[in-house]
């Protein structure tokens, strides 16, 4: 015990950690010269990433920057993502496991899907999709839980050149409909349900409800996940059973479509400043090169590894680092259906032990929960197979970082704290695990070849030790190409802030991720969080404006403002400040109506943790709601300037209400 205490003290005081020697000995990248080499050879350095792929036709040019910010990468090249992730591994690794699927019920056997089996099922389903009418460039929407058919469907779409648009299964019927309409998507793949904390949950009713609001006809494929446990839906006429489709196409093969490097691979809707979700467009070669290269360089993935990322495929982390990156490298990727605390709080560690997991990648919110639950849960398991740990999605404080380092990594695994976004496609700021020292709380330097900086409001770099806004001054292969059918908004959202938008010189164009950041004297960047109206709830990215419009739509609400408030476990939670209509029912009724509206329009993850009723909202003289002030009130912080308010007297009342709430 005394020894343990010493250890805790030593860890608490240590603010820099060297990469563990044992790790470095075997790491994919160990030469710190990579930074200089990439800088000197930019953008040619990215040929290294392209070399990880097999090309039908080689590309003519690494980067075409003739029309910024519409950059094109590996132009002239031809490639197919399904071929890269499946076919090309068959000779060497056909019998090895591609996807190790773990269902939530412990009595259910895991499914180990070899590359050979994955190839067969991807082909059969690709043939089925074609027969349903899916053509090249048709957008196929998926609203799917974490079941094997999900990655199979992604790869089947990629095989026939049909871009996919995945809507997180936790999102509501309304959110599904909105995204299907925006993408003119005529195909939907969904499932009857899934298991969560021991219950068989109905999912199909939600998808069906969404389809009622889709303004065009849709062919739907339904995966039967629950069998007899499910609510036993009889399929509608426009619905096809996944198993039947695959059985009808048994043994079918579909030649992978040769896609242009710049052809769309997928769309992913994400939250931004306005209420309307943004359709982030990723293309084939640049995205795949980026996710494969970062999987190798940052996550240190090798084909013989068993790699476990606990994200959901419905978010970008699952796309890039459960499916495309790991499978492009021919490794074994683990996917788990359920929650971390079912049947007990050691479920992840049980999976790590059972499968001899070598890399584990999760979000800080999960780590904060593990820490709260206590070290006895990982302590029950032999985690010595682990070689590397990763985190993503939000800032991680030094305390949970050190807990993770000690209790999961046994002080022998490097931790990569990876900053990136839906828009960046893959990692942008992180230490290289076999090269750089780690500083808990700081993501680290930009990835080699990435020109991330911290600037002030005028775009001037801040001195070391300074704070400001994050920018990326040069393009990179994994970047979004535009917002779907909305080039103007693409420029407005990501470039206008720091670019000369009239210029056609790429040096005048700067990408703005809308994050605040600090930089230290060694160039380590700490990303502190969004500077726009985006909240990060348990690592899930949501827009306060989307939530606000749901709240306002509830019966009895006259006006509302939604802000993100700090939370020890979830990172942030939603607080809704609400003015009641004169003839509204009681507060309880309105509260229930608000909760229902948010669940209905977005999903349960966006539900406010606090609803604060107030007769007025703090407003500027021009009538703008001061959301910043409400955020300070929610966080119990000292309030900034209130002198510009039209109604400063309301502030104290609201504060009292929040304290009492
Ligand atoms: C935040 C998730 C600090 C950031 C991959 C970013 C982070 C947003 C980190 C993107 C990190 C992600 N440290 N903040 N390591 N990683 N973020 O699009 O605010 O769901 O802009 O992509 O998450 O969220 P998204």
XYZ file of C-alpha atoms and ligand atoms in Angstrom:
686
model
C 0.000 0.000 0.000
C 2.822 2.368 0.919
C 4.445 1.559 -2.370
C 1.193 2.211 -4.191
C 0.863 5.588 -2.539
C 4.365 6.499 -3.627
C 3.478 5.512 -7.106
C 0.369 7.672 -7.059
C 2.386 10.643 -5.815
C 5.073 10.128 -8.401
C 2.478 9.907 -11.165
C 0.612 12.942 -9.902
C 3.765 15.021 -10.071
C 5.064 13.792 -13.372
C 4.050 15.951 -16.322
C 6.028 14.350 -19.097
C 6.336 10.686 -20.040
C 8.761 9.041 -22.422
C 7.515 6.427 -24.844
C 7.999 3.055 -23.115
C 11.213 1.416 -24.400
C 9.541 -1.902 -25.102
C 6.994 -0.151 -27.271
C 9.596 1.833 -29.187
C 11.527 -1.336 -30.029
C 8.687 -2.600 -32.136
C 6.937 0.613 -33.232
C 6.032 1.313 -36.856
C 7.614 4.772 -36.640
C 10.583 5.595 -34.410
C 12.586 8.161 -36.341
C 11.914 11.715 -35.253
C 13.349 12.806 -38.591
C 9.905 12.125 -40.048
C 8.788 15.639 -39.075
C 11.550 17.378 -40.999
C 11.369 14.949 -43.869
C 7.649 15.614 -44.331
C 8.032 19.349 -44.065
C 10.799 19.445 -46.664
C 9.023 17.126 -49.020
C 5.510 18.563 -48.763
C 3.088 17.604 -50.395
C 5.152 14.771 -51.933
C 5.411 13.277 -48.423
C 1.872 12.013 -48.826
C 3.008 9.521 -51.427
C 3.969 7.495 -48.359
C 0.303 7.338 -47.450
C -0.768 6.597 -51.015
C 1.798 3.785 -51.141
C -0.175 1.929 -48.490
C -2.915 1.461 -51.093
C -3.131 -0.565 -54.292
C -4.129 1.480 -57.305
C -5.840 0.340 -60.501
C -4.370 3.421 -62.193
C -1.643 5.393 -60.562
C -2.324 9.054 -59.829
C -0.773 11.861 -61.908
C -0.520 14.461 -59.198
C -0.340 14.297 -55.393
C -2.119 17.616 -54.854
C -4.043 19.794 -57.240
C -4.339 23.150 -55.486
C -5.322 25.202 -58.506
C -8.755 26.059 -57.114
C -8.526 26.559 -53.354
C -10.205 25.606 -51.071
C -11.453 22.871 -53.422
C -8.293 20.842 -53.167
C -7.969 17.534 -54.965
C -5.625 14.741 -53.993
C -4.039 11.922 -55.975
C -5.839 13.097 -59.096
C -6.062 10.693 -61.995
C -5.718 7.699 -59.658
C -8.265 4.898 -59.663
C -9.096 2.912 -56.602
C -11.842 1.017 -54.760
C -12.153 1.160 -50.984
C -13.787 -2.255 -50.683
C -10.938 -3.820 -52.652
C -8.416 -2.081 -50.385
C -10.122 -3.239 -47.196
C -11.004 -6.767 -48.270
C -9.843 -8.325 -51.552
C -6.196 -7.463 -51.427
C -5.762 -9.213 -48.071
C -7.204 -12.526 -49.269
C -3.951 -14.123 -50.417
C -2.007 -13.528 -47.220
C -4.711 -13.166 -44.642
C -7.845 -14.812 -46.025
C -8.145 -17.115 -43.003
C -7.324 -14.411 -40.474
C -10.064 -12.579 -38.642
C -11.026 -9.231 -40.148
C -13.865 -8.376 -37.772
C -14.187 -9.798 -34.293
C -17.760 -9.030 -33.363
C -18.883 -9.198 -29.736
C -22.613 -9.022 -29.046
C -23.886 -7.572 -25.814
C -25.510 -10.757 -24.420
C -22.686 -12.680 -22.758
C -24.251 -16.020 -23.615
C -24.095 -15.240 -27.321
C -21.001 -16.502 -29.128
C -18.668 -13.916 -30.681
C -18.587 -13.845 -34.459
C -15.103 -14.039 -35.908
C -15.420 -12.960 -39.524
C -12.359 -13.857 -41.570
C -11.285 -11.812 -44.573
C -12.514 -14.692 -46.728
C -15.970 -14.546 -45.108
C -16.050 -10.777 -45.213
C -15.263 -10.936 -48.910
C -18.104 -13.361 -49.511
C -20.705 -11.391 -47.584
C -19.654 -8.005 -48.962
C -19.945 -9.412 -52.487
C -23.311 -11.001 -51.878
C -24.750 -7.896 -50.332
C -23.221 -5.677 -53.034
C -24.949 -7.865 -55.640
C -28.207 -7.567 -53.721
C -27.952 -3.781 -53.512
C -27.394 -3.601 -57.252
C -30.458 -5.728 -57.841
C -32.446 -3.367 -55.680
C -31.455 -0.659 -58.100
C -28.561 1.006 -56.299
C -26.325 2.548 -58.946
C -22.942 4.239 -58.817
C -23.197 7.559 -56.953
C -26.594 6.806 -55.396
C -26.478 7.722 -51.710
C -27.380 4.816 -49.401
C -28.386 5.774 -45.870
C -27.704 3.506 -42.895
C -29.377 3.757 -39.520
C -27.804 0.733 -37.935
C -26.715 -0.579 -34.570
C -23.302 -2.170 -34.000
C -23.854 -5.443 -35.827
C -21.643 -7.121 -38.464
C -24.025 -6.147 -41.268
C -23.061 -2.504 -40.617
C -19.431 -2.626 -41.791
C -20.464 -5.168 -44.424
C -22.998 -2.686 -45.776
C -20.419 0.118 -45.831
C -18.005 -2.017 -47.797
C -20.721 -3.309 -50.127
C -21.655 0.285 -50.979
C -18.015 1.201 -51.516
C -17.661 -1.796 -53.815
C -20.358 -0.582 -56.199
C -19.404 3.077 -55.900
C -22.496 4.097 -53.948
C -21.631 6.685 -51.281
C -23.000 5.894 -47.843
C -24.505 8.297 -45.372
C -24.631 6.841 -41.882
C -27.023 8.292 -39.326
C -26.147 7.305 -35.748
C -28.709 4.725 -34.551
C -29.346 6.818 -31.442
C -30.612 9.667 -33.608
C -34.352 10.098 -33.891
C -36.792 9.426 -36.709
C -36.841 13.121 -37.483
C -33.052 13.378 -37.687
C -33.034 10.397 -40.048
C -35.675 11.929 -42.307
C -33.904 15.280 -42.400
C -30.644 13.659 -43.518
C -32.295 11.390 -46.081
C -34.100 14.340 -47.615
C -30.974 16.486 -47.656
C -29.015 13.758 -49.454
C -31.877 12.670 -51.784
C -31.177 9.189 -50.533
C -33.530 6.518 -51.888
C -32.136 3.568 -49.967
C -32.092 2.816 -46.267
C -30.438 -0.025 -44.403
C -31.635 -0.510 -40.855
C -32.266 -3.291 -38.318
C -35.114 -4.551 -36.199
C -33.286 -3.668 -33.017
C -30.327 -4.293 -30.736
C -29.437 -5.131 -27.158
C -28.711 -2.479 -24.583
C -28.103 -3.299 -20.918
C -29.820 -6.618 -21.290
C -32.932 -5.322 -23.034
C -33.879 -6.016 -26.620
C -34.650 -2.569 -28.010
C -36.923 -1.891 -30.949
C -35.207 0.162 -33.618
C -37.268 -0.478 -36.736
C -40.286 1.509 -35.561
C -38.070 4.561 -35.306
C -36.646 4.127 -38.808
C -40.147 3.595 -40.169
C -41.426 6.685 -38.453
C -38.590 8.620 -40.053
C -39.475 7.305 -43.487
C -42.929 8.797 -43.175
C -41.296 12.211 -43.421
C -39.041 11.395 -46.343
C -40.286 13.211 -49.417
C -39.524 10.453 -51.945
C -39.817 6.659 -52.252
C -37.320 4.544 -50.374
C -36.281 0.897 -50.630
C -35.432 -0.409 -47.190
C -33.297 -3.343 -46.096
C -33.884 -4.637 -42.582
C -31.384 -6.761 -40.688
C -32.938 -9.218 -38.263
C -30.720 -8.768 -35.228
C -33.102 -9.811 -32.473
C -34.824 -12.879 -33.889
C -37.462 -14.106 -31.472
C -36.393 -11.545 -28.877
C -37.504 -8.749 -31.155
C -40.882 -7.125 -31.418
C -41.590 -9.373 -34.410
C -42.204 -6.810 -37.119
C -43.788 -8.053 -40.290
C -41.907 -6.396 -43.068
C -43.684 -3.889 -45.290
C -43.756 -4.174 -49.044
C -40.867 -1.777 -49.594
C -38.770 -3.573 -46.950
C -36.372 -6.396 -47.734
C -34.949 -8.867 -45.270
C -31.150 -8.695 -45.241
C -30.659 -12.438 -44.724
C -33.018 -13.274 -47.568
C -31.227 -10.885 -49.898
C -27.845 -12.347 -49.057
C -29.178 -15.905 -49.414
C -30.673 -15.086 -52.810
C -27.262 -13.882 -53.939
C -25.276 -16.731 -52.465
C -21.898 -17.022 -54.126
C -22.400 -13.882 -56.227
C -19.355 -11.787 -56.953
C -19.254 -8.147 -57.923
C -16.191 -6.593 -59.498
C -15.158 -3.578 -57.430
C -15.971 -0.406 -59.377
C -12.876 1.562 -60.284
C -13.508 4.898 -58.628
C -11.710 8.124 -59.364
C -9.561 9.215 -56.455
C -11.860 12.189 -55.966
C -15.172 10.314 -56.240
C -17.292 10.537 -53.119
C -16.845 7.664 -50.660
C -19.317 8.893 -48.087
C -21.272 11.694 -46.537
C -21.553 12.257 -42.839
C -23.880 14.811 -41.350
C -22.454 16.669 -38.389
C -23.385 19.616 -36.215
C -22.327 23.185 -36.694
C -23.308 26.677 -35.722
C -26.716 26.779 -37.344
C -29.612 24.409 -36.793
C -29.032 22.640 -40.097
C -26.647 19.640 -39.972
C -23.733 19.835 -42.389
C -23.209 17.082 -44.963
C -19.462 16.549 -44.789
C -18.249 14.997 -48.043
C -15.258 12.663 -48.080
C -13.722 11.234 -51.217
C -12.142 7.885 -51.877
C -8.358 7.973 -52.185
C -7.400 10.839 -49.897
C -9.615 9.612 -47.064
C -8.431 6.045 -47.340
C -4.772 7.027 -47.584
C -5.219 9.249 -44.545
C -6.987 6.718 -42.356
C -4.635 3.892 -43.352
C -1.510 5.974 -42.827
C -2.607 7.379 -39.454
C -3.756 3.917 -38.325
C -0.259 2.701 -39.038
C 1.672 5.724 -37.792
C -0.377 6.847 -34.802
C -2.230 3.716 -33.680
C 0.781 1.544 -34.571
C -1.478 -1.042 -36.206
C 0.106 -4.128 -37.739
C -1.766 -6.900 -39.554
C -1.275 -9.370 -36.698
C -2.812 -7.027 -34.107
C -6.233 -7.246 -32.489
C -7.338 -3.675 -32.265
C -10.394 -2.471 -30.311
C -12.008 0.928 -30.763
C -15.062 1.363 -28.552
C -16.706 4.058 -30.695
C -19.904 3.590 -32.673
C -19.730 3.290 -36.464
C -22.430 5.976 -36.540
C -19.767 8.597 -35.770
C -16.634 9.454 -37.727
C -14.347 7.623 -35.273
C -16.087 4.371 -36.126
C -15.864 5.030 -39.875
C -12.174 5.887 -39.839
C -10.851 3.752 -37.014
C -13.123 0.731 -36.699
C -13.719 0.150 -40.384
C -11.613 1.848 -43.050
C -8.187 2.457 -41.478
C -7.767 -0.889 -39.689
C -9.213 -2.983 -42.510
C -7.107 -1.170 -45.108
C -4.109 -2.429 -43.107
C -5.484 -5.984 -42.963
C -5.653 -6.193 -39.192
C -8.312 -7.631 -36.857
C -10.759 -4.966 -35.730
C -13.032 -5.606 -32.756
C -16.568 -4.300 -32.708
C -18.752 -4.494 -29.648
C -22.509 -4.041 -29.650
C -23.222 -2.971 -26.097
C -22.384 -0.657 -23.223
C -19.231 -0.722 -21.085
C -21.096 -1.658 -17.902
C -23.077 -4.672 -19.011
C -23.359 -7.134 -17.438
C -20.730 -5.514 -15.217
C -18.389 -2.584 -15.251
C -15.510 -4.717 -16.466
C -16.967 -5.650 -19.833
C -14.322 -3.852 -21.920
C -11.541 -5.397 -19.857
C -13.094 -8.811 -20.242
C -13.057 -8.281 -24.013
C -9.443 -7.104 -23.907
C -8.417 -10.171 -21.921
C -10.453 -12.684 -23.938
C -9.325 -11.462 -27.318
C -5.778 -10.417 -26.380
C -6.438 -6.909 -27.587
C -3.269 -5.019 -28.511
C -4.572 -1.441 -28.940
C -7.533 0.127 -27.195
C -9.029 3.424 -28.372
C -11.822 5.216 -26.493
C -13.138 8.636 -25.407
C -12.211 10.658 -22.297
C -15.825 10.500 -21.086
C -15.515 6.707 -20.886
C -12.191 6.984 -19.066
C -13.745 9.347 -16.518
C -16.471 6.760 -15.905
C -13.930 3.937 -15.519
C -12.049 6.077 -13.025
C -15.210 6.761 -11.056
C -16.126 3.060 -11.029
C -12.672 2.230 -9.637
C -9.549 0.301 -10.535
C -10.949 -2.972 -9.185
C -12.729 -3.594 -12.507
C -9.671 -3.533 -14.764
C -7.841 -5.128 -11.822
C -9.844 -8.326 -12.324
C -8.315 -8.900 -15.730
C -5.005 -9.597 -17.357
C -4.539 -6.610 -19.663
C -0.930 -7.366 -20.515
C -1.734 -7.912 -24.196
C -2.230 -4.140 -24.554
C 0.546 -2.247 -26.293
C -1.017 1.155 -26.981
C -3.921 3.256 -25.709
C -5.709 6.080 -27.435
C -8.272 8.762 -26.691
C -10.397 10.927 -28.958
C -13.345 13.270 -29.018
C -12.729 15.829 -26.312
C -9.958 17.175 -24.130
C -8.631 14.813 -21.475
C -7.399 16.207 -18.177
C -4.132 14.967 -16.661
C -5.894 13.043 -13.879
C -7.944 10.645 -16.022
C -4.976 10.440 -18.436
C -2.761 9.170 -15.621
C -5.428 6.817 -14.376
C -5.700 5.343 -17.872
C -1.916 5.147 -18.178
C -1.566 3.301 -14.890
C -4.653 1.141 -14.494
C -5.276 0.171 -18.108
C -1.837 0.531 -19.639
C 0.139 -0.765 -16.649
C 2.549 2.135 -17.248
C 3.909 0.337 -20.271
C 1.628 1.603 -23.051
C 1.966 4.974 -24.731
C -1.248 7.005 -24.888
C -2.096 8.894 -28.056
C -4.446 11.808 -27.390
C -5.700 12.357 -30.919
C -7.311 15.638 -31.962
C -9.312 15.534 -35.159
C -12.843 16.040 -36.511
C -15.475 14.591 -38.809
C -14.173 17.111 -41.319
C -10.504 16.136 -41.083
C -11.205 12.453 -41.798
C -8.475 11.303 -39.424
C -5.843 12.287 -36.862
C -4.328 15.762 -37.091
C -2.697 16.512 -33.744
C -1.188 13.793 -31.584
C 2.149 12.511 -30.427
C 3.691 9.711 -32.474
C 3.763 6.908 -29.934
C 7.248 5.609 -30.742
C 8.803 9.040 -31.153
C 7.518 11.791 -28.917
C 7.230 12.319 -25.195
C 3.683 12.506 -23.881
C 2.361 15.398 -21.847
C -0.902 14.482 -20.125
C -3.614 16.941 -21.079
C -1.954 18.050 -24.287
C -2.660 16.283 -27.579
C 0.859 17.024 -28.790
C 2.440 18.332 -31.966
C 0.649 18.258 -35.325
C 1.010 15.016 -37.251
C 4.023 15.194 -39.643
C 3.072 17.206 -42.719
C 0.099 18.853 -40.993
C 0.399 22.610 -40.603
C -1.693 23.232 -37.490
C -1.116 26.509 -35.668
C -2.543 28.516 -32.801
C -3.412 32.069 -33.822
C -5.064 35.163 -32.401
C -8.222 36.812 -33.733
C -6.230 38.419 -36.567
C -4.686 35.156 -37.648
C -1.244 35.975 -36.187
C 0.499 33.060 -34.489
C 0.484 33.384 -30.712
C 3.841 33.137 -28.917
C 4.651 29.880 -27.136
C 2.704 29.659 -23.942
C -0.106 31.585 -25.624
C -3.730 30.760 -26.285
C -6.002 31.426 -29.224
C -7.681 29.605 -32.072
C -6.596 26.516 -33.910
C -6.031 26.750 -37.673
C -4.677 24.407 -40.306
C -2.756 26.381 -42.889
C -2.120 23.713 -45.494
C -4.491 21.129 -46.962
C -4.147 17.415 -46.200
C -5.377 14.321 -48.070
C -8.085 13.299 -45.555
C -9.825 16.665 -45.537
C -13.487 17.136 -46.360
C -13.917 18.276 -49.938
C -17.038 20.329 -49.447
C -20.429 20.319 -47.748
C -22.781 18.259 -49.850
C -24.293 20.422 -52.563
C -23.334 23.545 -50.669
C -19.915 24.915 -51.659
C -20.852 28.333 -50.402
C -21.551 27.140 -46.869
C -18.332 25.102 -47.001
C -16.341 28.285 -47.561
C -18.394 30.232 -45.056
C -18.086 27.670 -42.248
C -14.472 26.593 -42.527
C -12.455 29.134 -44.504
C -13.946 32.601 -44.404
C -12.636 33.414 -40.927
C -8.921 33.466 -41.766
C -8.693 33.332 -45.558
C -8.649 35.841 -48.349
C -11.615 34.265 -50.057
C -11.058 36.246 -53.284
C -7.619 34.807 -53.771
C -6.711 31.761 -55.830
C -3.349 31.424 -54.104
C -3.527 28.443 -51.725
C -1.278 30.306 -49.272
C -4.162 32.706 -48.678
C -6.487 29.926 -47.567
C -6.617 28.761 -43.954
C -8.878 26.070 -42.508
C -10.629 27.006 -39.262
C -11.863 24.024 -37.205
C -13.664 26.257 -34.688
C -11.673 25.038 -31.717
C -9.795 27.069 -29.133
C -6.238 25.960 -28.279
C -3.012 26.655 -26.394
C 0.549 25.991 -27.487
C 3.649 25.423 -25.350
C 7.338 26.106 -25.955
C 7.843 22.728 -27.597
C 4.940 23.200 -29.975
C 2.584 20.886 -28.080
C -1.001 21.901 -28.679
C -3.765 21.578 -26.109
C -7.182 21.818 -27.698
C -9.559 23.292 -25.156
C -12.885 23.045 -26.956
C -15.260 24.514 -29.466
C -15.609 28.217 -29.958
C -18.851 27.845 -31.894
C -22.255 26.623 -30.765
C -21.295 22.986 -30.676
C -21.446 20.939 -27.488
C -19.620 17.732 -26.833
C -21.750 15.400 -24.729
C -19.980 12.186 -23.808
C -17.883 12.677 -26.921
C -20.979 13.136 -29.088
C -20.985 16.274 -31.172
C -24.292 18.160 -31.116
C -25.351 21.679 -32.032
C -26.954 23.865 -29.381
C -28.971 25.556 -32.127
C -30.472 22.226 -33.210
C -31.381 21.461 -29.605
C -32.716 24.963 -29.094
C -35.077 24.707 -32.034
C -36.365 21.390 -30.666
C -36.935 22.974 -27.235
C -38.749 25.946 -28.749
C -41.039 23.617 -30.681
C -42.416 22.115 -27.445
C -45.881 23.137 -26.303
C -45.825 25.862 -23.691
C -42.375 27.264 -24.595
C -42.299 30.909 -25.608
C -38.551 31.310 -25.941
C -35.480 29.324 -25.034
C -31.700 29.361 -25.008
C -29.595 26.220 -24.880
C -26.007 26.124 -23.655
C -23.401 23.493 -22.821
C -22.474 23.247 -19.141
C -19.373 21.504 -17.763
C -19.851 18.012 -16.379
C -17.351 15.796 -14.555
C -18.180 12.621 -16.450
C -19.830 13.621 -19.704
C -17.578 16.580 -20.393
C -20.584 18.717 -21.179
C -24.335 18.492 -20.621
C -27.233 20.506 -22.026
C -28.892 23.264 -20.015
C -32.078 24.796 -21.404
C -33.223 28.213 -20.201
C -36.897 28.532 -20.954
C -39.552 31.235 -20.903
C -43.044 29.796 -20.538
C -45.962 30.913 -22.651
C -48.625 32.742 -20.655
C -51.149 29.969 -21.040
C -48.677 27.117 -20.660
C -49.566 24.130 -18.498
C -47.543 23.651 -15.325
C -43.742 23.507 -15.373
C -43.795 19.713 -15.110
C -45.942 19.376 -18.193
C -43.720 21.723 -20.183
C -40.604 19.961 -18.941
C -41.998 16.661 -20.195
C -42.962 18.267 -23.507
C -39.434 19.654 -23.931
C -37.827 16.307 -23.211
C -40.135 14.594 -25.664
C -39.477 17.215 -28.341
C -35.702 16.884 -28.023
C -35.855 13.084 -28.150
C -38.140 13.290 -31.102
C -36.179 15.816 -33.136
C -32.653 14.651 -32.301
C -32.453 11.738 -29.884
C -32.108 10.937 -26.181
C -28.413 11.956 -26.097
C -29.433 15.603 -26.600
C -31.912 15.661 -23.698
C -31.293 18.627 -21.371
C -29.893 17.655 -17.970
C -31.400 20.847 -16.548
C -34.368 22.904 -17.647
C -34.412 26.283 -15.976
C -37.595 28.335 -16.166
C -37.156 32.061 -16.140
C -39.430 35.004 -16.908
C -36.769 36.586 -19.123
C -33.517 35.720 -20.889
C -30.517 38.039 -20.622
C -30.435 40.082 -23.804
C -28.261 42.741 -25.346
C -29.815 46.068 -26.237
C -30.154 44.858 -29.792
C -32.172 41.906 -28.493
C -29.608 39.096 -28.862
C -29.667 36.427 -26.183
C -26.354 36.426 -24.262
C -25.696 32.713 -24.346
C -22.149 33.193 -23.084
C -23.531 34.636 -19.862
C -25.935 31.728 -19.442
C -23.032 29.349 -19.900
C -21.108 31.123 -17.147
C -24.150 30.900 -14.898
C -24.512 27.187 -15.632
C -20.853 26.603 -14.814
C -21.110 28.643 -11.608
C -18.367 30.906 -12.919
C -17.685 34.504 -12.199
C -19.749 36.464 -14.680
C -18.224 38.515 -17.449
C -19.405 41.948 -18.394
C -23.160 42.375 -17.980
C -23.218 46.107 -18.617
C -24.328 45.741 -22.206
C -27.480 43.929 -21.136
C -30.885 45.420 -21.608
C -32.149 43.596 -18.502
C -29.175 43.117 -16.116
C -31.511 42.662 -13.139
C -32.613 39.244 -14.424
C -29.143 37.754 -13.983
C -29.265 37.384 -10.208
C -32.698 35.736 -10.409
C -31.488 33.223 -12.962
C -28.408 32.475 -10.863
C -30.585 31.793 -7.837
C -32.835 29.551 -9.897
C -29.861 27.518 -11.191
C -28.419 27.088 -7.706
C -31.747 25.916 -6.372
C -32.436 23.655 -9.358
C -13.249 17.774 -30.150
C -14.469 13.445 -33.384
C -9.671 17.910 -27.529
C -12.923 19.094 -30.835
C -13.207 12.744 -33.892
C -13.320 18.834 -32.277
C -11.047 17.055 -29.180
C -14.528 17.957 -32.116
C -10.167 15.963 -29.357
C -14.789 17.097 -33.315
C -9.000 15.893 -28.534
C -11.820 15.789 -30.756
N -8.797 16.885 -27.640
N -10.785 18.015 -28.264
N -8.125 14.879 -28.604
N -10.689 15.201 -30.352
N -12.066 16.907 -30.055
O -16.469 15.830 -35.473
O -13.721 20.111 -30.275
O -17.348 14.332 -33.618
O -13.609 20.007 -33.000
O -14.970 14.255 -34.395
O -14.240 17.148 -30.960
O -15.864 16.214 -33.083
P -16.257 15.138 -34.174
